[in-house]
Short mmCIF file of C-alpha atoms in Angstrom, two decimals:
data_model
loop_
_atom_site.label_atom_id
_atom_site.label_comp_id
_atom_site.label_asym_id
_atom_site.label_seq_id
_atom_site.Cartn_x
_atom_site.Cartn_y
_atom_site.Cartn_z
CA MET S 227 71.29 6.18 -12.18
CA THR S 228 73.43 3.17 -11.53
CA SER S 229 72.26 -0.42 -11.77
CA LYS S 230 74.63 -1.58 -9.05
CA GLY S 231 75.42 -0.83 -5.44
CA ARG S 232 73.14 0.51 -2.78
CA VAL S 233 69.90 2.12 -3.88
CA LYS S 234 69.96 5.87 -3.15
CA VAL S 235 66.74 6.85 -1.38
CA GLY S 236 64.96 10.12 -0.67
CA ILE S 237 62.21 10.40 1.95
CA ILE S 238 59.27 12.82 1.77
CA GLY S 239 58.09 13.51 5.30
CA SER S 240 59.69 14.01 8.69
CA GLN S 241 57.31 12.69 11.33
CA PHE S 242 56.44 9.25 12.71
CA GLU S 243 56.26 7.21 9.48
CA ALA S 244 59.23 8.99 7.92
CA ASP S 245 61.23 8.08 11.02
CA ILE S 246 60.24 4.43 10.53
CA HIS S 247 61.36 4.60 6.90
CA ALA S 248 64.71 6.12 7.84
CA ALA S 249 65.31 3.66 10.68
CA SER S 250 64.29 0.65 8.58
CA LEU S 251 66.44 1.67 5.62
CA GLY S 252 69.32 2.14 8.04
CA MET S 253 68.93 -1.51 9.04
CA ILE S 254 69.66 -2.70 5.47
CA PRO S 255 72.92 -0.88 4.62
CA ASP S 256 73.87 -3.57 2.10
CA GLU S 257 70.84 -2.73 -0.06
CA ALA S 258 69.96 0.95 0.39
CA GLU S 259 71.13 4.33 1.66
CA VAL S 260 69.01 7.35 2.58
CA VAL S 261 70.70 10.38 1.05
CA ALA S 262 67.99 13.05 1.37
CA VAL S 263 64.85 14.04 3.23
CA ALA S 264 62.26 16.64 2.25
CA SER S 265 59.64 18.26 4.48
CA PRO S 266 57.99 21.68 4.45
CA THR S 267 58.78 22.01 8.17
CA PRO S 268 62.53 22.80 8.21
CA GLY S 269 63.12 21.99 11.87
CA ASN S 270 61.49 18.56 11.62
CA ALA S 271 63.41 17.63 8.48
CA ARG S 272 66.70 18.70 10.04
CA LYS S 273 66.01 16.72 13.21
CA LEU S 274 65.29 13.57 11.19
CA ALA S 275 68.40 14.11 9.08
CA ASP S 276 70.59 14.63 12.15
CA ARG S 277 69.12 11.57 13.88
CA TYR S 278 69.99 9.25 10.99
CA GLY S 279 72.97 10.97 9.42
CA ILE S 280 71.13 12.00 6.25
CA ALA S 281 73.28 14.39 4.26
CA ARG S 282 70.76 16.50 2.33
CA VAL S 283 67.69 18.34 3.62
CA PHE S 284 65.02 20.05 1.51
CA THR S 285 61.89 22.01 2.34
CA ASP S 286 60.57 21.48 -1.21
CA TYR S 287 60.34 17.84 -2.29
CA LYS S 288 60.45 18.86 -5.96
CA LYS S 289 63.97 20.21 -5.43
CA MET S 290 64.93 16.88 -3.91
CA LEU S 291 63.59 15.12 -7.01
CA ALA S 292 66.09 17.11 -9.10
CA GLU S 293 68.95 15.26 -7.38
CA LYS S 294 70.24 12.94 -10.08
CA ASP S 295 71.58 10.18 -7.85
CA ILE S 296 68.28 9.52 -6.04
CA GLU S 297 66.68 6.37 -7.45
CA MET S 298 63.78 5.64 -5.09
CA VAL S 299 61.57 8.00 -3.10
CA THR S 300 59.35 6.99 -0.18
CA ILE S 301 56.20 8.98 0.58
CA ALA S 302 55.38 9.45 4.27
CA ALA S 303 53.05 12.43 3.85
CA PRO S 304 49.30 13.01 4.40
CA ASN S 305 47.05 10.85 2.21
CA SER S 306 45.72 13.85 0.28
CA LEU S 307 49.23 14.49 -1.11
CA HIS S 308 50.08 10.96 -2.25
CA ALA S 309 48.74 11.18 -5.80
CA GLN S 310 50.46 14.42 -6.86
CA MET S 311 53.71 13.38 -5.18
CA THR S 312 53.64 10.03 -6.98
CA VAL S 313 53.10 11.73 -10.34
CA ASP S 314 55.95 14.16 -9.67
CA ILE S 315 58.30 11.38 -8.56
CA ALA S 316 57.50 9.26 -11.59
CA GLU S 317 57.98 12.18 -13.95
CA ALA S 318 61.39 12.70 -12.38
CA GLY S 319 62.19 9.12 -13.38
CA LYS S 320 62.42 7.72 -9.87
CA HIS S 321 60.75 4.66 -8.34
CA VAL S 322 57.97 5.24 -5.82
CA VAL S 323 57.24 3.70 -2.43
CA CYS S 324 53.87 5.05 -1.27
CA GLU S 325 52.61 4.62 2.26
CA LYS S 326 49.15 3.21 2.81
CA PRO S 327 46.43 4.03 1.92
CA LEU S 328 47.47 4.61 -1.67
CA CYS S 329 45.53 7.85 -2.13
CA MET S 330 42.09 9.45 -1.69
CA THR S 331 40.10 8.34 -4.76
CA LEU S 332 40.00 5.62 -7.39
CA GLU S 333 40.67 8.24 -10.06
CA GLU S 334 43.87 9.15 -8.24
CA ALA S 335 44.83 5.47 -7.96
CA ASP S 336 44.38 4.99 -11.69
CA LEU S 337 46.43 8.12 -12.43
CA MET S 338 49.26 6.98 -10.15
CA ILE S 339 49.39 3.49 -11.67
CA GLU S 340 49.22 4.75 -15.27
CA THR S 341 51.81 7.49 -14.79
CA CYS S 342 54.32 5.09 -13.25
CA ARG S 343 53.69 2.62 -16.06
CA GLN S 344 54.22 5.26 -18.73
CA LYS S 345 57.41 6.54 -17.10
CA GLY S 346 58.81 3.03 -16.62
CA VAL S 347 59.16 3.24 -12.84
CA LEU S 348 57.86 1.00 -10.09
CA LEU S 349 54.92 1.98 -7.90
CA MET S 350 55.31 -0.03 -4.71
CA TYR S 351 52.67 -0.02 -2.00
CA ALA S 352 54.05 0.11 1.54
CA GLU S 353 51.94 -2.58 3.20
CA GLU S 354 54.21 -4.00 5.87
CA LEU S 355 51.82 -6.80 6.84
CA PHE S 356 52.97 -8.61 3.68
CA PHE S 357 56.41 -8.75 5.34
CA THR S 358 55.62 -9.14 9.06
CA PRO S 359 57.54 -12.31 10.06
CA LYS S 360 54.76 -13.90 12.12
CA TYR S 361 52.17 -13.23 9.46
CA VAL S 362 54.45 -14.42 6.65
CA LYS S 363 54.97 -17.67 8.56
CA ALA S 364 51.20 -18.11 8.95
CA LYS S 365 50.74 -17.65 5.21
CA GLU S 366 53.52 -20.12 4.44
CA MET S 367 51.75 -22.74 6.57
CA ALA S 368 48.39 -21.92 4.97
CA ASP S 369 49.86 -22.23 1.48
CA GLN S 370 51.26 -25.63 2.47
CA GLY S 371 47.75 -26.79 3.40
CA ALA S 372 48.25 -26.75 7.16
CA PHE S 373 44.73 -25.48 7.82
CA GLY S 374 42.87 -27.15 4.96
CA LYS S 375 40.50 -24.96 2.98
CA LEU S 376 40.46 -21.50 4.51
CA TYR S 377 37.04 -20.07 5.28
CA MET S 378 37.85 -17.04 7.46
CA VAL S 379 40.80 -14.73 8.05
CA LYS S 380 40.72 -11.99 10.67
CA GLN S 381 43.03 -9.03 11.20
CA ALA S 382 42.63 -6.58 14.07
CA GLU S 383 44.59 -3.43 14.89
CA LYS S 384 43.56 -1.23 17.80
CA HIS S 385 44.96 1.62 19.91
CA PHE S 386 43.86 5.05 21.17
CA GLY S 387 44.68 7.14 18.14
CA PRO S 388 47.43 8.20 15.72
CA HIS S 389 50.50 10.34 16.29
CA ALA S 390 50.30 13.12 13.70
CA SER S 391 47.54 15.73 13.86
CA TRP S 392 46.62 15.42 10.17
CA PHE S 393 45.14 11.96 10.73
CA TRP S 394 42.28 13.59 12.65
CA ASP S 395 41.53 15.99 9.78
CA VAL S 396 39.37 14.09 7.28
CA ASP S 397 40.17 16.60 4.54
CA LYS S 398 43.80 15.47 4.71
CA SER S 399 43.31 11.83 5.69
CA GLY S 400 40.15 10.95 3.76
CA GLY S 401 38.65 9.08 6.70
CA GLY S 402 39.10 7.86 10.24
CA VAL S 403 40.39 4.56 11.57
CA PHE S 404 38.97 2.51 8.68
CA MET S 405 40.94 4.60 6.20
CA ASP S 406 44.04 4.63 8.41
CA MET S 407 44.19 1.04 9.64
CA GLY S 408 41.36 -0.80 7.92
CA CYS S 409 43.46 -0.53 4.78
CA HIS S 410 45.96 -2.87 6.50
CA GLY S 411 43.34 -5.51 7.24
CA ILE S 412 41.78 -5.30 3.78
CA ALA S 413 45.15 -5.77 2.12
CA PHE S 414 46.10 -8.55 4.53
CA CYS S 415 42.98 -10.65 3.95
CA TYR S 416 43.19 -10.15 0.19
CA TRP S 417 46.88 -11.14 0.14
CA PHE S 418 46.59 -14.01 2.62
CA LEU S 419 43.78 -15.65 0.67
CA GLY S 420 45.70 -15.41 -2.62
CA ARG S 421 44.11 -12.24 -4.03
CA PRO S 422 40.70 -13.72 -4.92
CA LYS S 423 37.99 -11.57 -6.45
CA ILE S 424 35.95 -9.67 -3.87
CA LYS S 425 32.16 -10.16 -3.98
CA ASN S 426 30.86 -7.68 -1.42
CA VAL S 427 31.66 -5.58 1.62
CA PHE S 428 29.65 -4.94 4.80
CA CYS S 429 30.82 -2.39 7.35
CA GLN S 430 29.77 -0.77 10.65
CA MET S 431 31.53 2.26 12.13
CA GLY S 432 31.02 5.04 14.63
CA ILE S 433 32.66 7.75 16.75
CA TYR S 434 32.92 6.60 20.35
CA ALA S 435 35.92 8.29 22.01
CA HIS S 436 37.10 11.21 19.89
CA ALA S 437 34.06 13.21 18.77
CA ASP S 438 35.74 16.32 20.19
CA LYS S 439 38.63 16.18 17.72
CA THR S 440 37.53 14.49 14.49
CA LYS S 441 34.62 13.82 12.17
CA GLY S 442 36.24 10.50 11.35
CA GLU S 443 35.13 7.16 12.74
CA ASP S 444 37.25 5.84 15.60
CA ASN S 445 35.97 2.25 15.56
CA SER S 446 35.07 0.04 12.61
CA ILE S 447 34.17 -3.54 11.74
CA CYS S 448 34.35 -4.74 8.14
CA ILE S 449 33.30 -8.08 6.61
CA ILE S 450 34.59 -8.93 3.14
CA GLU S 451 33.16 -11.87 1.19
CA PHE S 452 35.41 -13.37 -1.47
CA GLU S 453 34.48 -15.46 -4.48
CA ASN S 454 36.43 -18.45 -3.16
CA ASN S 455 33.82 -18.72 -0.38
CA ALA S 456 36.13 -17.25 2.25
CA VAL S 457 35.46 -14.30 4.54
CA GLY S 458 37.78 -11.54 5.75
CA LEU S 459 37.00 -9.87 9.08
CA VAL S 460 38.74 -6.55 9.73
CA GLU S 461 38.46 -4.86 13.15
CA ASP S 462 40.05 -1.48 13.85
CA SER S 463 39.92 1.06 16.62
CA TRP S 464 41.30 4.41 17.72
CA ALA S 465 39.17 4.05 20.85
CA ARG S 466 41.04 1.19 22.56
CA ARG S 467 42.95 2.25 25.66
CA GLY S 468 46.04 0.43 26.86
CA GLY S 469 48.39 0.66 23.87
CA MET S 470 48.60 -1.27 20.65
CA GLU S 471 46.90 -4.52 19.66
CA ASP S 472 47.74 -6.16 16.33
CA ARG S 473 46.72 -9.75 15.72
CA ILE S 474 45.43 -12.22 13.16
CA GLU S 475 43.33 -15.38 13.26
CA VAL S 476 43.22 -17.93 10.45
CA TYR S 477 40.50 -20.57 10.22
CA GLY S 478 40.30 -23.53 7.85
CA ASP S 479 38.37 -26.78 7.77
CA GLY S 480 41.56 -28.56 8.81
CA GLY S 481 43.12 -26.25 11.34
CA VAL S 482 43.57 -22.82 12.91
CA THR S 483 46.36 -20.46 13.88
CA TYR S 484 46.56 -17.26 15.91
CA ALA S 485 49.32 -14.66 15.81
CA ASP S 486 49.58 -11.74 18.23
CA LEU S 487 52.19 -9.33 16.96
CA HIS S 488 53.02 -7.90 20.37
CA MET S 489 52.30 -10.43 23.09
CA GLY S 490 54.59 -13.07 21.65
CA ASN S 491 57.47 -10.63 21.40
CA ALA S 492 57.01 -8.86 24.72
CA LEU S 493 58.40 -9.00 28.24
CA PRO S 494 55.60 -8.97 30.85
CA THR S 495 56.78 -6.18 33.14
CA TYR S 496 55.60 -4.41 36.27
CA SER S 497 57.12 -1.06 37.29
CA GLU S 498 56.06 1.37 40.04
CA THR S 499 58.08 4.23 38.53
CA GLY S 500 57.84 3.59 34.80
CA TYR S 501 60.65 3.60 32.25
CA GLY S 502 61.52 4.95 28.81
CA TYR S 503 59.63 3.07 26.08
CA ALA S 504 57.43 -0.03 25.96
CA VAL S 505 55.72 -0.30 22.58
CA GLU S 506 54.20 1.94 19.94
CA LYS S 507 51.29 4.05 21.30
CA ALA S 508 51.55 2.75 24.86
CA PRO S 509 50.35 5.74 26.94
CA SER S 510 52.34 4.93 30.09
CA THR S 511 55.03 2.57 31.36
CA LYS S 512 53.84 2.49 34.97
CA GLY S 513 52.15 -0.64 36.33
CA TRP S 514 51.90 -3.66 34.07
CA THR S 515 53.30 -3.20 30.55
CA TRP S 516 54.55 -5.40 27.76
CA PRO S 517 57.73 -3.85 26.33
CA VAL S 518 58.78 -5.29 22.98
CA PHE S 519 62.18 -5.82 21.41
CA GLU S 520 63.30 -5.49 17.78
CA GLU S 521 60.01 -3.68 17.16
CA LEU S 522 60.59 -2.60 13.56
CA TRP S 523 61.80 -6.07 12.56
CA ASN S 524 58.77 -7.69 14.19
CA TYR S 525 56.50 -5.33 12.22
CA GLY S 526 58.30 -6.16 8.97
CA PHE S 527 59.47 -2.66 8.04
CA PRO S 528 63.15 -3.37 7.23
CA GLN S 529 62.16 -6.53 5.33
CA GLU S 530 59.71 -4.44 3.31
CA MET S 531 62.30 -1.78 2.47
CA ARG S 532 64.89 -4.41 1.60
CA HIS S 533 62.42 -5.98 -0.81
CA PHE S 534 61.63 -2.63 -2.44
CA ALA S 535 65.33 -1.84 -2.87
CA ARG S 536 65.93 -5.23 -4.45
CA CYS S 537 63.00 -4.62 -6.79
CA VAL S 538 64.68 -1.40 -7.96
CA ARG S 539 67.77 -3.46 -8.76
CA GLY S 540 65.69 -6.07 -10.60
CA LYS S 541 66.54 -8.79 -8.07
CA GLU S 542 62.91 -9.35 -7.00
CA GLU S 543 59.41 -8.73 -8.34
CA PRO S 544 57.22 -6.35 -6.28
CA GLN S 545 54.96 -8.16 -3.82
CA ALA S 546 52.99 -5.04 -2.88
CA THR S 547 51.97 -2.91 -5.86
CA GLY S 548 49.87 0.06 -6.82
CA GLU S 549 47.26 -2.40 -8.06
CA ASP S 550 47.02 -3.85 -4.55
CA GLY S 551 46.51 -0.34 -3.22
CA ARG S 552 43.75 0.24 -5.76
CA VAL S 553 41.88 -2.89 -4.62
CA VAL S 554 42.08 -1.59 -1.06
CA GLN S 555 40.79 1.80 -2.20
CA GLU S 556 37.69 0.26 -3.78
CA VAL S 557 36.95 -1.71 -0.61
CA LEU S 558 37.33 1.49 1.43
CA TYR S 559 34.76 3.13 -0.82
CA ALA S 560 32.39 0.18 -0.42
CA GLY S 561 32.93 0.03 3.33
CA TYR S 562 32.06 3.65 3.96
CA HIS S 563 28.98 3.38 1.74
CA SER S 564 27.91 0.18 3.52
CA ALA S 565 28.26 1.87 6.92
CA ALA S 566 26.01 4.68 5.69
CA THR S 567 23.29 2.39 4.31
CA GLY S 568 23.51 -0.63 6.59
CA GLN S 569 23.65 -2.86 3.50
CA LYS S 570 26.21 -5.03 1.76
CA VAL S 571 27.86 -3.29 -1.19
CA GLU S 572 28.67 -5.38 -4.22
CA LEU S 573 31.95 -4.99 -6.10
CA PRO S 574 32.94 -3.59 -8.51
CA TYR S 575 31.87 -0.29 -6.94
CA ARG S 576 32.91 3.01 -8.46
CA PRO S 577 30.64 5.93 -7.60
CA LYS S 578 31.23 9.29 -9.22
CA GLY S 579 32.10 12.54 -7.53
CA VAL S 580 33.93 11.13 -4.51
CA ARG S 581 36.22 13.69 -2.84
CA ALA S 582 37.23 11.45 0.04
CA PRO S 583 36.08 7.94 1.01
CA ILE S 584 34.56 9.12 4.29
CA ASP S 585 32.11 11.32 2.38
CA LEU S 586 30.27 8.14 1.41
CA TRP S 587 29.53 7.69 5.14
CA LEU S 588 29.07 11.31 6.20
CA LYS S 589 26.97 12.42 3.24
CA GLY S 590 25.64 9.22 1.68
CA GLU S 591 26.30 8.18 -1.91
CA PRO S 592 27.40 11.17 -4.02
CA THR S 593 25.70 12.34 -7.16
CA GLY S 594 27.25 13.35 -10.44
#
């Protein structure tokens, strides 16, 4: 591997998130270049490669890992595959960018972190909210004391359900909306407040709109109490009609700020006939819609990938790490258990015998 020039990147996956990775990396040609994509579905991998001019296509990601020039590999595969893929990537001597959530269990998280440490490669956690421009600006102001002492931070993400079918299969995903999107809010509150120690977690969840297609919860509310006497409030839904909502609220004893990721970057539009594309997960473009512009940049995806590429070159220190992903994983555990019992769950919390976080809700606390 070279220590100069553009970082050579391979992508595992070929659907929605892999497309975001490819598009975002294409927006930072001075820092990185996607040279390969691997997916067990040949047609999907070829379509992604053709769309972004990616030279090499593999149906076996392990064969892609044998390519000597690849330095960094991004994982955009089902959650149940993250741990083994990370181990394989690290053993191939390549840096890892793993999509959220980090994995299925705390044991897997520990294995991923330790393997990457032993092999001398970076394990970077793809949490784009650490790079979303509006949210970064809010944190800058908070760190400057604009809001006084913070006492509550809220993050909400809501829409009517994910793109890929595997999200609805709890054996592959590990959970429903709390696993899929609650991980964003957990990481955001933890990061925004300066990574304080977490005291306890209280969570409520249920299936309200999609009982016909999943055992996973499609609406969740999570309250996280931190040792610095601040509270994180995380609201997520796959049951909200009308497209995507993504927003934060920050409260301190000296001020407040609100940031809506879509409304402030949208064009209020009415159309009788509809048009091509408005915003992620918008079901229709007829009637009133709010089409966005520079969507990936507003989400923070190219900034995130630029940062990861610069970390590979030693120009920056990782802001989103495997350790961050592990903290999120423990809160996911606690949240599902709390939803099952109706009680706060104190941290640290590491039950034995967990196969997937959602089992703590569906089956109660495991034994063993």
